[in-house]
Every structure is written in structure tokens, then in C-alpha cells.
CSV table of C-alpha atoms in Angstrom, one decimal:
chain,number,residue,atom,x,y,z
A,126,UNK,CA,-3.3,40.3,11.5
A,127,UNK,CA,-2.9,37.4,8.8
A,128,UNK,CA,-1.0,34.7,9.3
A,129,UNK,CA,0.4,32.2,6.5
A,130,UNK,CA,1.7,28.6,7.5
A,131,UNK,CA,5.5,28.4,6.2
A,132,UNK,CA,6.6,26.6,3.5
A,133,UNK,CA,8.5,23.7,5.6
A,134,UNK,CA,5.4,22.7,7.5
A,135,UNK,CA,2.8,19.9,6.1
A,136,UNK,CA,0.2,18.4,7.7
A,137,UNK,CA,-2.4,15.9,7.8
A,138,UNK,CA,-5.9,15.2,9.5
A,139,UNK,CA,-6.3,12.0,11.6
A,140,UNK,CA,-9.7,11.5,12.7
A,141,UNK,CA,-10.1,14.7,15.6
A,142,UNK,CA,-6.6,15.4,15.5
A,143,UNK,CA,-4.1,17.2,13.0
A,144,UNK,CA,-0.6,16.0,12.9
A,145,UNK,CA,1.9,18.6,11.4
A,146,UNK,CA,5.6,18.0,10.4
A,147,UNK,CA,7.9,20.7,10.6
A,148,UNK,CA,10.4,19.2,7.7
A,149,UNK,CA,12.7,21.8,8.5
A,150,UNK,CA,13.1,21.2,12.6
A,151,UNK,CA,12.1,17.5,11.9
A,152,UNK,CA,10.0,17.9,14.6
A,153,UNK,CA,6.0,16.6,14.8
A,154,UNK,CA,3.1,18.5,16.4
A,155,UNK,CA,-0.5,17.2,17.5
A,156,UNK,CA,-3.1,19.6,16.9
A,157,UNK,CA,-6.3,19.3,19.0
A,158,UNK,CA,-9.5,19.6,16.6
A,159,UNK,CA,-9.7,23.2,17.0
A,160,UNK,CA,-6.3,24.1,16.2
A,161,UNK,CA,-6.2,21.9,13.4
A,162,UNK,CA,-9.3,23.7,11.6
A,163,UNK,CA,-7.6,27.1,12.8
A,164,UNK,CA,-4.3,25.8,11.3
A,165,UNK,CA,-5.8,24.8,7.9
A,166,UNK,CA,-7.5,28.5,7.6
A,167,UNK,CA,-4.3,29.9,7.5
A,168,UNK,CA,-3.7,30.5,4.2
A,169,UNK,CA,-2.4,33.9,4.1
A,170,UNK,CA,-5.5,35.2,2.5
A,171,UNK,CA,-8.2,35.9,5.8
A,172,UNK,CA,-7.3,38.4,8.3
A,173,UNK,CA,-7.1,36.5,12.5
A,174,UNK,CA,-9.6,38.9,13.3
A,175,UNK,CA,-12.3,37.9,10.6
A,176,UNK,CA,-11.7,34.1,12.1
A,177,UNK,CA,-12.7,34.8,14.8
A,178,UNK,CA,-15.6,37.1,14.3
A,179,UNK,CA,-16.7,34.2,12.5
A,180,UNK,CA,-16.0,31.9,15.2
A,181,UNK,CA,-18.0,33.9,17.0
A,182,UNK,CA,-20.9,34.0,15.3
A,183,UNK,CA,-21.5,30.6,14.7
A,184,UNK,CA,-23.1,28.4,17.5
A,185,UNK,CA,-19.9,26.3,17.7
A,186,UNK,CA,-17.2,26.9,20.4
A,187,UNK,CA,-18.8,30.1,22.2
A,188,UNK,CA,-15.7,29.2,25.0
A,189,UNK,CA,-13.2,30.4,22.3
A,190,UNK,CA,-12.1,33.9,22.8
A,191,UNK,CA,-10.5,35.6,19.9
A,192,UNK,CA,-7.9,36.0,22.3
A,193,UNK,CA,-7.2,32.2,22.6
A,194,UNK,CA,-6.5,32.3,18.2
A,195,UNK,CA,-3.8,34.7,18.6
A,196,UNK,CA,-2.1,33.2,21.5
A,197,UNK,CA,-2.5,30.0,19.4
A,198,UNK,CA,-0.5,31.9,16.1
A,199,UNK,CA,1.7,33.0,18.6
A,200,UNK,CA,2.9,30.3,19.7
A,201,UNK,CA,3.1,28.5,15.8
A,202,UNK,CA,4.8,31.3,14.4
A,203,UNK,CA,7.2,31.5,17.6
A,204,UNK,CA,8.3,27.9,16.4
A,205,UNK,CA,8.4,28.8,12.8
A,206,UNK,CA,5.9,27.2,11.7
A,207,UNK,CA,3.4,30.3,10.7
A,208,UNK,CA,4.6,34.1,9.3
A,209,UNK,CA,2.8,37.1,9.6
A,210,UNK,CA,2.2,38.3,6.5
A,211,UNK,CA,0.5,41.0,3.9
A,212,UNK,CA,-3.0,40.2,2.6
A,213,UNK,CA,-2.2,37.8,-0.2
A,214,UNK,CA,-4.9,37.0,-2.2
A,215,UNK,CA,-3.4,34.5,-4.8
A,216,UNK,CA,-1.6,32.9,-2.1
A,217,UNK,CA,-1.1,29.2,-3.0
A,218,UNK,CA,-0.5,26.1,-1.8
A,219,UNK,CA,3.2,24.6,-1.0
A,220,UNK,CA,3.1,21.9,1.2
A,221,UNK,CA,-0.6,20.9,1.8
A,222,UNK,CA,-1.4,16.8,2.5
A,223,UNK,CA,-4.4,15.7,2.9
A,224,UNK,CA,-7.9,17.6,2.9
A,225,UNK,CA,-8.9,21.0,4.2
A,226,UNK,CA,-11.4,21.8,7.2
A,227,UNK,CA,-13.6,24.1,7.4
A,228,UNK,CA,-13.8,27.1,9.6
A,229,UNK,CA,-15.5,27.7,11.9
A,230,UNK,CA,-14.9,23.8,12.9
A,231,UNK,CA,-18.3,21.4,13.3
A,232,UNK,CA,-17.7,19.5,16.3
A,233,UNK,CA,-18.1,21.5,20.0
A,234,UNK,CA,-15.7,23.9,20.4
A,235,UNK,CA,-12.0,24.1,22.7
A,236,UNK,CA,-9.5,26.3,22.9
A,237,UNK,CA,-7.0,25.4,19.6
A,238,UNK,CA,-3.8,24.0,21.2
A,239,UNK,CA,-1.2,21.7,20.5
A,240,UNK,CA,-1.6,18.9,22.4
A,241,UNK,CA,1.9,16.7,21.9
A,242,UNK,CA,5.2,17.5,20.5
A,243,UNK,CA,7.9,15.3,19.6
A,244,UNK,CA,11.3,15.3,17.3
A,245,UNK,CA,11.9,12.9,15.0
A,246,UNK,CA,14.6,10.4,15.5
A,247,UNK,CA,16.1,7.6,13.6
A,248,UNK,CA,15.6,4.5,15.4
A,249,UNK,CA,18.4,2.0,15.9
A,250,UNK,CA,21.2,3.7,13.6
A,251,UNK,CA,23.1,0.6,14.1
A,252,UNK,CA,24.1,-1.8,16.0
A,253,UNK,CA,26.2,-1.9,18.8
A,254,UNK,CA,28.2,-5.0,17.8
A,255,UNK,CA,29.1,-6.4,14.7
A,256,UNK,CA,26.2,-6.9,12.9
A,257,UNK,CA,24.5,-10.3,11.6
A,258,UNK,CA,27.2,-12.0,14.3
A,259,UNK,CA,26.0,-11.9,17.7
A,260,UNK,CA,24.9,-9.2,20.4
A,261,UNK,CA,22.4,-7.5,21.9
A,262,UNK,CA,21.0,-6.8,18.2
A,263,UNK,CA,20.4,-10.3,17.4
A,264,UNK,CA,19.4,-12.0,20.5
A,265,UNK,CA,18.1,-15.2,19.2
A,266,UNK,CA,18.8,-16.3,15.1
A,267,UNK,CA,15.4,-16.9,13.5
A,268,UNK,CA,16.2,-20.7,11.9
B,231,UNK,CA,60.5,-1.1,-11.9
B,232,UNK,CA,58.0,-3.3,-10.1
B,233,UNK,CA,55.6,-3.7,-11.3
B,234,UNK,CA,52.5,-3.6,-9.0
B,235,UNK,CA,49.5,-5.6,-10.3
B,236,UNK,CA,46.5,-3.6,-10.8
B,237,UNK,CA,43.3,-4.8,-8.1
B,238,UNK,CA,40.2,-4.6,-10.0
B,239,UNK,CA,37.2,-4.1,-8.0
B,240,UNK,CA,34.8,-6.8,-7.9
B,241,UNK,CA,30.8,-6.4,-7.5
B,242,UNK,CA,28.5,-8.4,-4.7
B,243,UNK,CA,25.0,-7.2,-5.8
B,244,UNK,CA,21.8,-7.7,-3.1
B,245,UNK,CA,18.1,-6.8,-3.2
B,246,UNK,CA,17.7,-4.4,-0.6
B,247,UNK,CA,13.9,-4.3,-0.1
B,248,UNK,CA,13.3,-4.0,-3.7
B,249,UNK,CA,15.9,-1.7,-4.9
B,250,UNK,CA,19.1,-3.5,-6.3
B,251,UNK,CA,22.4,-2.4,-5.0
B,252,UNK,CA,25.9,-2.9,-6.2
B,253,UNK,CA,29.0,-2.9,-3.7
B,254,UNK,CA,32.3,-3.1,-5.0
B,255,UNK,CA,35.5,-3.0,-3.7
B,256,UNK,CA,39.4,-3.7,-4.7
B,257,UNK,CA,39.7,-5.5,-1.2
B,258,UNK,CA,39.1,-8.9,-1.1
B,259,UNK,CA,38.7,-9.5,2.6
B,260,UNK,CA,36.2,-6.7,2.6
B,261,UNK,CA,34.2,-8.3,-0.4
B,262,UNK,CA,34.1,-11.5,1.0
B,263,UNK,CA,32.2,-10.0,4.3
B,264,UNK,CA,29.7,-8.3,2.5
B,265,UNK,CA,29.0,-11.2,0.1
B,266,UNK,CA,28.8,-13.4,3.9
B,267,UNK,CA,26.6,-10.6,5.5
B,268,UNK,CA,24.2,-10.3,2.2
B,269,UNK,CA,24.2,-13.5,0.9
B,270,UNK,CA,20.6,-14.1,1.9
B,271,UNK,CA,19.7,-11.2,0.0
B,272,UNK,CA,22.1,-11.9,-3.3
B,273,UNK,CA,20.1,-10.6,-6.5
B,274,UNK,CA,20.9,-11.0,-10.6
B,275,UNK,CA,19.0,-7.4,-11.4
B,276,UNK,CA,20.4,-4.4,-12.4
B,277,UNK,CA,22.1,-2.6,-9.7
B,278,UNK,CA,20.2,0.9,-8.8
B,279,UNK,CA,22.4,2.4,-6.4
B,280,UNK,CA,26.2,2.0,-6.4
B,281,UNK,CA,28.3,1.6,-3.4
B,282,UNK,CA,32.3,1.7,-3.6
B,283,UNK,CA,34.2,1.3,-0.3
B,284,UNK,CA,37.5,1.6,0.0
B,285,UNK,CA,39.0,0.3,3.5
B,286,UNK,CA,41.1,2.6,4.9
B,287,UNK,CA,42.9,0.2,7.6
B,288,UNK,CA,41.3,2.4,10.7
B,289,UNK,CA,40.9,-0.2,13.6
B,290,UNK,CA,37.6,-1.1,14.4
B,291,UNK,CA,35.9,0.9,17.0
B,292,UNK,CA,35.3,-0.2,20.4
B,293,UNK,CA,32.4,-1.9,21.4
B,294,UNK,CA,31.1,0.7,23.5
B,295,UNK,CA,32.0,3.2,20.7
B,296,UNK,CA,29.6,1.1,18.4
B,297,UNK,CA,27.0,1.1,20.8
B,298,UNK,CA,27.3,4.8,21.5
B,299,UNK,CA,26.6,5.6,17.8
B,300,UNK,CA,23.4,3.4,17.9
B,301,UNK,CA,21.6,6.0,18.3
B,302,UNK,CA,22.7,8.5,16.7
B,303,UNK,CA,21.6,10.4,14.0
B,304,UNK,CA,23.7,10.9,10.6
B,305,UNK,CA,23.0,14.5,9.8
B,306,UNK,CA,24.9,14.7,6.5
B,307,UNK,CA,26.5,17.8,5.2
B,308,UNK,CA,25.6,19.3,1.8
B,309,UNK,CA,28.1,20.1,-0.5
B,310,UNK,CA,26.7,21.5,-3.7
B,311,UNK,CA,24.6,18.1,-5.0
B,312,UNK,CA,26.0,15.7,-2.4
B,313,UNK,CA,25.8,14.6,0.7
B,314,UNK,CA,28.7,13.9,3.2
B,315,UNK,CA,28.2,11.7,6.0
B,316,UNK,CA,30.8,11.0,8.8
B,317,UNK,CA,30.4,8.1,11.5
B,318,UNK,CA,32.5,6.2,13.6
B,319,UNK,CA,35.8,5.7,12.2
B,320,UNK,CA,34.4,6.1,8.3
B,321,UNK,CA,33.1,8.6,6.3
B,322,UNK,CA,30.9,8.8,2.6
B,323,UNK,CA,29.9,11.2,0.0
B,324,UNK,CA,27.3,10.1,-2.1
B,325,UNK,CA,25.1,11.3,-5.0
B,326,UNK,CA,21.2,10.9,-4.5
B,327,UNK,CA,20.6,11.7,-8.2
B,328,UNK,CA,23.0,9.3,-9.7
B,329,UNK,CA,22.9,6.7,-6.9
B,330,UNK,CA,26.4,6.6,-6.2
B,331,UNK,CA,27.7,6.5,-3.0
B,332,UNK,CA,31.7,6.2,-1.8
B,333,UNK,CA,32.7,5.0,1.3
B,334,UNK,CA,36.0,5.1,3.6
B,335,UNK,CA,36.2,2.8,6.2
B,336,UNK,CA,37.6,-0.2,7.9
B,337,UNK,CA,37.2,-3.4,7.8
B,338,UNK,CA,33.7,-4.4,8.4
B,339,UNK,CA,30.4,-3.9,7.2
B,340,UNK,CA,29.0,-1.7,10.0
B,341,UNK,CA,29.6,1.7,7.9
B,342,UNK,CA,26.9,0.4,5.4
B,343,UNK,CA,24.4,-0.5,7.5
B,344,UNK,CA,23.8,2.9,8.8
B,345,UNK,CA,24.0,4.5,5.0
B,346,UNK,CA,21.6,2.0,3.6
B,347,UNK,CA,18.5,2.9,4.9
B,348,UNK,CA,19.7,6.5,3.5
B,349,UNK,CA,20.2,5.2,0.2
B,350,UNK,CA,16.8,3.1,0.2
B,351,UNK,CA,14.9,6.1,0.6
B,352,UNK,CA,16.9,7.9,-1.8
B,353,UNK,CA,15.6,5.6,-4.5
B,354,UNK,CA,12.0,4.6,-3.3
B,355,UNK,CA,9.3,7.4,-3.4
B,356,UNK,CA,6.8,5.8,-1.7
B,357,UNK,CA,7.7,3.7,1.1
B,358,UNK,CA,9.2,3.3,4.6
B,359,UNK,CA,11.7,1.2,6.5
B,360,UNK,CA,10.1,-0.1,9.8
B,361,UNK,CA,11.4,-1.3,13.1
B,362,UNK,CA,9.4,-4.0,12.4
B,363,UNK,CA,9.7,-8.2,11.7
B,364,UNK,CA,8.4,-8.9,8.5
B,365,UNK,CA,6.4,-12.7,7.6
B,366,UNK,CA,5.4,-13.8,4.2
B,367,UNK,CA,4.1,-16.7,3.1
B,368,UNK,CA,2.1,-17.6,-0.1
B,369,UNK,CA,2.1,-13.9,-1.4
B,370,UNK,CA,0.6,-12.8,1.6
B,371,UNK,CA,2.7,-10.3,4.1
B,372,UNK,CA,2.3,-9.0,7.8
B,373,UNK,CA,4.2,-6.3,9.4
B,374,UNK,CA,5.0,-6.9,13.5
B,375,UNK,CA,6.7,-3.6,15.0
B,376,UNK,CA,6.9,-2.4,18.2
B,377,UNK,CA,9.4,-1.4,20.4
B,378,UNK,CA,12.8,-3.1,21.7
B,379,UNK,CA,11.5,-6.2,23.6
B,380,UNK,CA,8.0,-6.4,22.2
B,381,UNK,CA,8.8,-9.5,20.7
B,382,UNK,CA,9.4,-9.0,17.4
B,383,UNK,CA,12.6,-11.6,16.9
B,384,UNK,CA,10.4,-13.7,19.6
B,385,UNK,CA,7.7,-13.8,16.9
B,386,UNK,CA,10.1,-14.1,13.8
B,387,UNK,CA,11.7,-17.2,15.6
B,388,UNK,CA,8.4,-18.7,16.0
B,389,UNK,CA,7.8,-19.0,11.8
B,390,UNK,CA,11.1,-19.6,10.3
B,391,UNK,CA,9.6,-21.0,7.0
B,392,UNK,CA,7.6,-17.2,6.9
B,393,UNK,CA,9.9,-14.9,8.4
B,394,UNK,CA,12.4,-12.5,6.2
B,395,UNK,CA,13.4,-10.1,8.9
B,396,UNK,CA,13.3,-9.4,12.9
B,397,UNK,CA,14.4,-6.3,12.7
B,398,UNK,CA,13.6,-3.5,10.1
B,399,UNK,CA,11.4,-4.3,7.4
B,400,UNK,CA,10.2,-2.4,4.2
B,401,UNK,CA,7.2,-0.7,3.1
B,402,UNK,CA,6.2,0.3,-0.3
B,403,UNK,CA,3.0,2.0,-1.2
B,404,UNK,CA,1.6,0.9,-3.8
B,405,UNK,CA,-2.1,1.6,-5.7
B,406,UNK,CA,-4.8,1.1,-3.7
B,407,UNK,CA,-2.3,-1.2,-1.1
B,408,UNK,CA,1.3,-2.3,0.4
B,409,UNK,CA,3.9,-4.6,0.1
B,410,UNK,CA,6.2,-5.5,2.9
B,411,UNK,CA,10.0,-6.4,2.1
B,412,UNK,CA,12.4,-8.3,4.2
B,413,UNK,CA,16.0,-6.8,4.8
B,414,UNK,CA,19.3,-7.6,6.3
B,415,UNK,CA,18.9,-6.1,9.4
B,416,UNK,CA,19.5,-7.7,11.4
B,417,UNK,CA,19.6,-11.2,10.2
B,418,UNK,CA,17.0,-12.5,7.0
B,419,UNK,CA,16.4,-13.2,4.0
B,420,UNK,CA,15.0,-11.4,0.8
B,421,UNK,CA,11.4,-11.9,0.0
B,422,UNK,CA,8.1,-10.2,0.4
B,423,UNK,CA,4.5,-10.3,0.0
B,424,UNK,CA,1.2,-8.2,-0.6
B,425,UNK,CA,0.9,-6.1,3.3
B,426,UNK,CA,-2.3,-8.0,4.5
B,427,UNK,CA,-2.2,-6.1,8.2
B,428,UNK,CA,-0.2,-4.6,10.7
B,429,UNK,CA,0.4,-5.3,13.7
B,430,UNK,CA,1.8,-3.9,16.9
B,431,UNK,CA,3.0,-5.8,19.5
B,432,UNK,CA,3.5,-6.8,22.7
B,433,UNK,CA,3.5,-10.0,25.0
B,434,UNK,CA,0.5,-11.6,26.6
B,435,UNK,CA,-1.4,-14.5,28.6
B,436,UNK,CA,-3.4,-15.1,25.0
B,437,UNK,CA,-3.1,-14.5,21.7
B,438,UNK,CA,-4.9,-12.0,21.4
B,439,UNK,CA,-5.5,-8.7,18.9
B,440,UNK,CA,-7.7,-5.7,19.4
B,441,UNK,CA,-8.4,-3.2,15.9
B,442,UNK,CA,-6.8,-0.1,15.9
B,443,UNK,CA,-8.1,3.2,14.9
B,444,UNK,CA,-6.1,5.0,11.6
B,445,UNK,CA,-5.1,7.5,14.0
B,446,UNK,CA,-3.7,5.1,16.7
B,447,UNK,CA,-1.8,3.0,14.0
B,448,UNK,CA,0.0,6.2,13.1
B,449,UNK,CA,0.6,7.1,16.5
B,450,UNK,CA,2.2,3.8,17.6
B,451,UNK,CA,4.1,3.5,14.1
B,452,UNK,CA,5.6,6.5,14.2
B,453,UNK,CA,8.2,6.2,16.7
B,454,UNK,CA,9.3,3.0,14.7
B,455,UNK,CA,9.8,4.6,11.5
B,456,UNK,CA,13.2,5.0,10.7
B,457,UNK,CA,12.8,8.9,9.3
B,458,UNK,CA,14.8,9.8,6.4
B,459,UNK,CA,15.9,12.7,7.9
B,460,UNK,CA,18.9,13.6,5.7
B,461,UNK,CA,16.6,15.3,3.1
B,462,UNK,CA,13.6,17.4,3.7
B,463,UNK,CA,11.7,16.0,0.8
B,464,UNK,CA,12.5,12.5,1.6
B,465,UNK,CA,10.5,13.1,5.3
B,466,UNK,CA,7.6,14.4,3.6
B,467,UNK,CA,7.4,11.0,1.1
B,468,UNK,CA,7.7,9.2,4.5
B,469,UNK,CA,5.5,10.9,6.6
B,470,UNK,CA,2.7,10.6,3.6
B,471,UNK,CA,3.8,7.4,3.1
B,472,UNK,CA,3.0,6.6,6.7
B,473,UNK,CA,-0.3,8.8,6.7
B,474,UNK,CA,-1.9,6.6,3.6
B,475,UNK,CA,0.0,3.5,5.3
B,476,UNK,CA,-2.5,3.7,7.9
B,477,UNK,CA,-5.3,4.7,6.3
B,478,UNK,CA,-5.3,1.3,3.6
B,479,UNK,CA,-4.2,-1.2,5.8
B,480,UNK,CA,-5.6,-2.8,8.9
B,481,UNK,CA,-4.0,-2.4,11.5
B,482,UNK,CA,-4.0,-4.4,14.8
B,483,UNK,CA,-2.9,-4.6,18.4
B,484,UNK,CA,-1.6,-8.1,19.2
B,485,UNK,CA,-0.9,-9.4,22.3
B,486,UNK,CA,0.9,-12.9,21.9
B,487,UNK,CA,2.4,-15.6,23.7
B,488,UNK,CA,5.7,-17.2,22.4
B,489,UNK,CA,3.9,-20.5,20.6
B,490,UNK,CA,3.1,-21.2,17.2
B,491,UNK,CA,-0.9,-21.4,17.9
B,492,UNK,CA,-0.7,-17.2,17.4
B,493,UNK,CA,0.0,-17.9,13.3
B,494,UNK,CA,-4.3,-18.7,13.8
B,495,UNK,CA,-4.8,-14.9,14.9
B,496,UNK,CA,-2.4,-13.3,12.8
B,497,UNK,CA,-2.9,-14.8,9.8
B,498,UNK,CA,-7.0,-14.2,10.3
B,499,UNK,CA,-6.6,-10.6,9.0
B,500,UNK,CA,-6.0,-11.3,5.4
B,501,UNK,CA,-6.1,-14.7,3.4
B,502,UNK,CA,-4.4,-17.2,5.6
């Protein structure tokens, strides 16, 4: 099975952690360090299976079952954020933000999940009162 | 015949965190609000984005009907290559590309403060509008966000001499850096400075700030970010705009008490 993150998703690595946008759902993910290295292998061009043979073979995460990467694409691709598709080869790039990771990841291994989720909202659209003239907006004047 | 003298429209033209914006208007009484609500902010460049409103004579929505649309988001709808907006009591079509935007409402100025954060980030690639209090003094700029009650206008009221905003404050990327803007929200003046550290706040015993990580600046920025989310493009520029925010500029954790002796610890970051 080979996955390909969607064209509405972009992402970025923060220390351990991946945060991911979906632009289209305006919604944010937090990817644990697993998952983000997973997430960032997903270029449409290396079968699941090969990932996690890989995986496998390296001395990093030996917890991770294969079975724990395809429950993990499951759930992405169940919130639109990955697509199953055909083996790709000159797959490119839409939406990519910062640097890749590597795969297998470094660090000692967990099961890829994400760990928050959270829709983004615009704070404070206005005021509840007439603005600049009083309210609970503009407790106290600054001069 | 009567003859019915034609109303031209006149202009009041304010900096809006560094993009230049032109409202104009046949009515008088509506002019003369905007040129009171912006004065602080009144500017002599170029206008970027033009703003027509028309009063329509709606009444004014209730209190309670103001506050109810606080909160709420403006999802606009797209019509070919503009945008529609509706809120309460007014309604606006504007065009990103040209930087045009029309507006039907009554009259007050509470229509354009929800539409100009849209029409900021329509014209600024790089940058972000803040829930934030902005201070500048000497060329030098801080950014102090944080939640309602954190103490943002506590902090603002502290430094009137450096303060430009208490309430949303601009960010623009810039090479290698930041500046922070002041803007009218929700009283302030225009003005800014070279972004010498943020910080997040809250209220304390001392003064009293503690470094953050890249990755925990993001995280307790984020939910103050006022997301452009009328345009898909637009929320990626912020949302990279807030991942190289973090990652160039300090960022801090200050816990403060209301008195002027906290300038010492806030100011330490960059050059005093």
C-alpha cells in the first residue's frame, strides 16, 4: 500500500514533535516523533510495507509493529490528510515546510500517533461593544 | 427639477500595521467616526487597500448581538475572484487582488474592524496579527500576548510613553528578524520597532521570566494568532510565518506584577 500526503496538508518539525496544518479543514495536528518521520516518508513513492520492513530492521523502535503504521495511515487518510495511491515515482512536492526526516527515525522508537488536535479559530472577531469607547474590550485606556 | 447636490466621497487614510488603507465614504457622520476611531493611526502614504462603505441606515445591533459575534468566524463566500463576507447587520465584497473592498453597514465602525485583519493579511506576505500588546521605544520592540486577563492592557498601562497597542499587534517577518506594529485594536497608536523578544504572560508575586523552547513559543502563540482563515494560502503564509517567528526570536515566559520595576526584566532581552 502507498500512501501520499494530500495537497492541503503542510507541516513543520518542532524539536521531537511535527505540527501539521490541514489548510483545507483549518484544523492543526501534533505528531509524536514517530509519526512525524512516518508522515514525512510519505511521498507517494515507497510502498507502507517497505517502511516498515525497514523499520524493522534497524535497531530503532523494535516496539513498532507494521501493524501500528497502517493503523497510523488509517487514521490520516480517514481525516483527509493522506490518499492511497499508485506507485508514483516522480511524485513531487506541493506543500512541504521545513526539512525532511529520515526513516527509519533516530531517536528510540513509539508507536507513531497524533498526540493533539485542535481547529483553528479566529480570536476576538470583535468586540462586544462599540469599539475604542468603553467595555469589556477596553478595560482600562493605556494614557 | 431639484436639483440634488452631488455627495462626493471623502478619504480618512491610516497605517494599519504597515500597510496604508484608504476609507472613504459620502457620509459625513460616518467619516467623521472613522477619522475619531483612527486618528492615532492617521498616515500621508499611498493608500494600499481601499475601503468604501456606504451606511445603509440598519440600527445598530444589540449589545448582546455584538457580543455574540465576538467570536465568530467570518467564513466568506467566493464568488469568482471575490470574496463576500456577511456579519451583523452589514455585509462586504471585496477584491484581494486589487485591494478593494465595499462595505454596507450602519453607522459605526464595528463592520471594519472585523474585515481589517482580513484585508492586512490580504496584503502582507509574511506576517501575523497577534492577540498581543505591543511596546516600542527607541527602535527597539517587544511582543506581550497571552490570553484574556493575562495582563496584557495591565502591562500596556504600565508604559504609556512605549506602548502602541493592548490588544492585537502586528508581526512582520522580515530577513534574518521581526518587526512588531501597533494597531487600533483596541485603543493605540501607530508605531513600531525591530521585535527584540516575546513574551507570554501572566501575573505573578515577581517579575520574573523563564526561556521558552521554539516549540513551546509556537505552542502558546498559536491559540493567539488571529488565523487568516478566509484563504487557504493566506494560513499557510501565517502558520510559516509563525513557525520562523519562533525559531528567530527569543521568546520568554513572564510572570509580572502590575509596577513599572518589570520594564528592568523585559527590556533585558534585547538592547534596553
Amino acid at each position: 500500500m502507498i500512501y501520499r500526503r494530500t495537497d492541503h496538508a503542510a507541516w513543520r518539525n518542532l524539536g521531537d514533535e511535527t505540527v501539521l496544518i490541514d489548510l483545507s479543514a483549518k484544523v492543526m495536528y501534533g505528531l509524536n516523533e514517530t509519526a512525524g518521520h512516518l508522515w514525512q516518508a510519505l511521498d507517494g513513492t515507497t510502498d507502507l510495507a517497505e517502511l516498515g520492513r525497514s523499520l524493522a530492521a534497524s535497531d530503532r523502535a523494535p516496539e513498532v509493529k507494521p501493524a501500528a503504521l497502517e493503523d497510523f495511515c488509517t487514521a490520516l487518510a480517514n481525516l483527509g490528510l493522506l490518499k492511497e495511491v499508485e506507485l508514483d515515482a516522480d511524485a513531487t512536492e506541493v506543500s512541504k515546510v521545513g526539512e525532511a526526516a529520515p526513516w527509519p527515525p533516530p531517536g528510540a522508537g513509539e508507536v507513531p500517533k497524533i498526540t493533539w488536535r485542535e481547529p483553528i479559530k479566529q480570536v476576538a472577531a470583535t468586540c462586544g461593544f462599540l469599539p475604542a469607547q468603553g467595555g469589556p474590550c477596553l478595560p482600562k485606556p493605556m494614557s | 427639477m431639484r436639483q440634488t447636490a452631488a455627495v462626493q466621497r471623502q478619504t480618512v487614510a491610516f497605517d494599519l500595521g504597515g500597510v496604508a488603507v484608504g476609507l472613504e465614504s459620502r457620509h459625513r457622520g460616518w467619516l467623521e467616526l472613522a477619522r475619531r476611531r483612527y486618528r492615532a493611526f492617521a498616515t500621508s502614504q499611498p493608500t494600499q487597500v481601499r475601503v468604501v462603505y456606504r451606511v445603509t441606515g440598519a440600527p445598530l445591533p444589540s449589545a448582546r448581538a455584538l457580543a455574540a459575534a465576538r467570536d465568530r468566524p467570518l467564513p466568506p463566500r467566493r464568488r469568482g475572484s471575490l470574496l463576500h463576507f456577511e456579519g451583523a447587520a452589514w455585509n462586504a465584497r471585496f477584491d484581494a487582488a486589487g485591494g478593494h473592498l465595499e462595505v454596507a453597514g450602519p453607522l459605526s465602525t464595528y463592520p471594519m474592524d472585523q474585515l481589517l485583519r482580513t484585508l492586512w493579511y490580504s496584503r502582507v506576505g509574511r506576517g501575523l496579527i497577534v492577540h498581543a500588546a505591543a511596546l516600542a521605544r527607541g527602535g527597539h520592540g517587544w511582543l506581550c500576548s497571552g490570553p484574556s486577563g493575562s495582563g496584557k492592557t495591565t502591562l500596556a498601562g504600565l508604559f504609556p510613553g512605549a506602548a502602541l497597542c493592548d490588544e492585537f499587534a502586528a508581526v512582520h517577518l522580515e530577513a534574518g528578524g521581526a518587526r512588531v506594529a501597533g494597531l487600533p485594536f483596541w485603543q493605540g497608536r501607530s508605531g513600531g520597532g525591530t521585535l527584540e523578544a516575546i513574551y507570554l504572560l501572566r501575573h505573578g508575586r515577581e517579575n520574573h521570566r523563564r526561556r521558552l523552547t521554539a516549540a513551546e513559543a509556537f505552542h502558546r502563540l498559536r491559540p493567539q494568532i488571529s488565523w487568516p482563515t478566509f484563504d487557504s494560502g493566506a494560513l499557510l503564509h501565517a502558520f510559516t510565518a509563525l513557525s520562523d517567528l519562533v525559531a528567530r526570536v527569543d521568546a520568554w515566559e513572564l510572570a509580572f506584577r502590575p509596577e513599572p520595576d518589570v520594564w528592568r526584566v523585559l527590556a533585558a532581552a534585547g538592547r534596553a
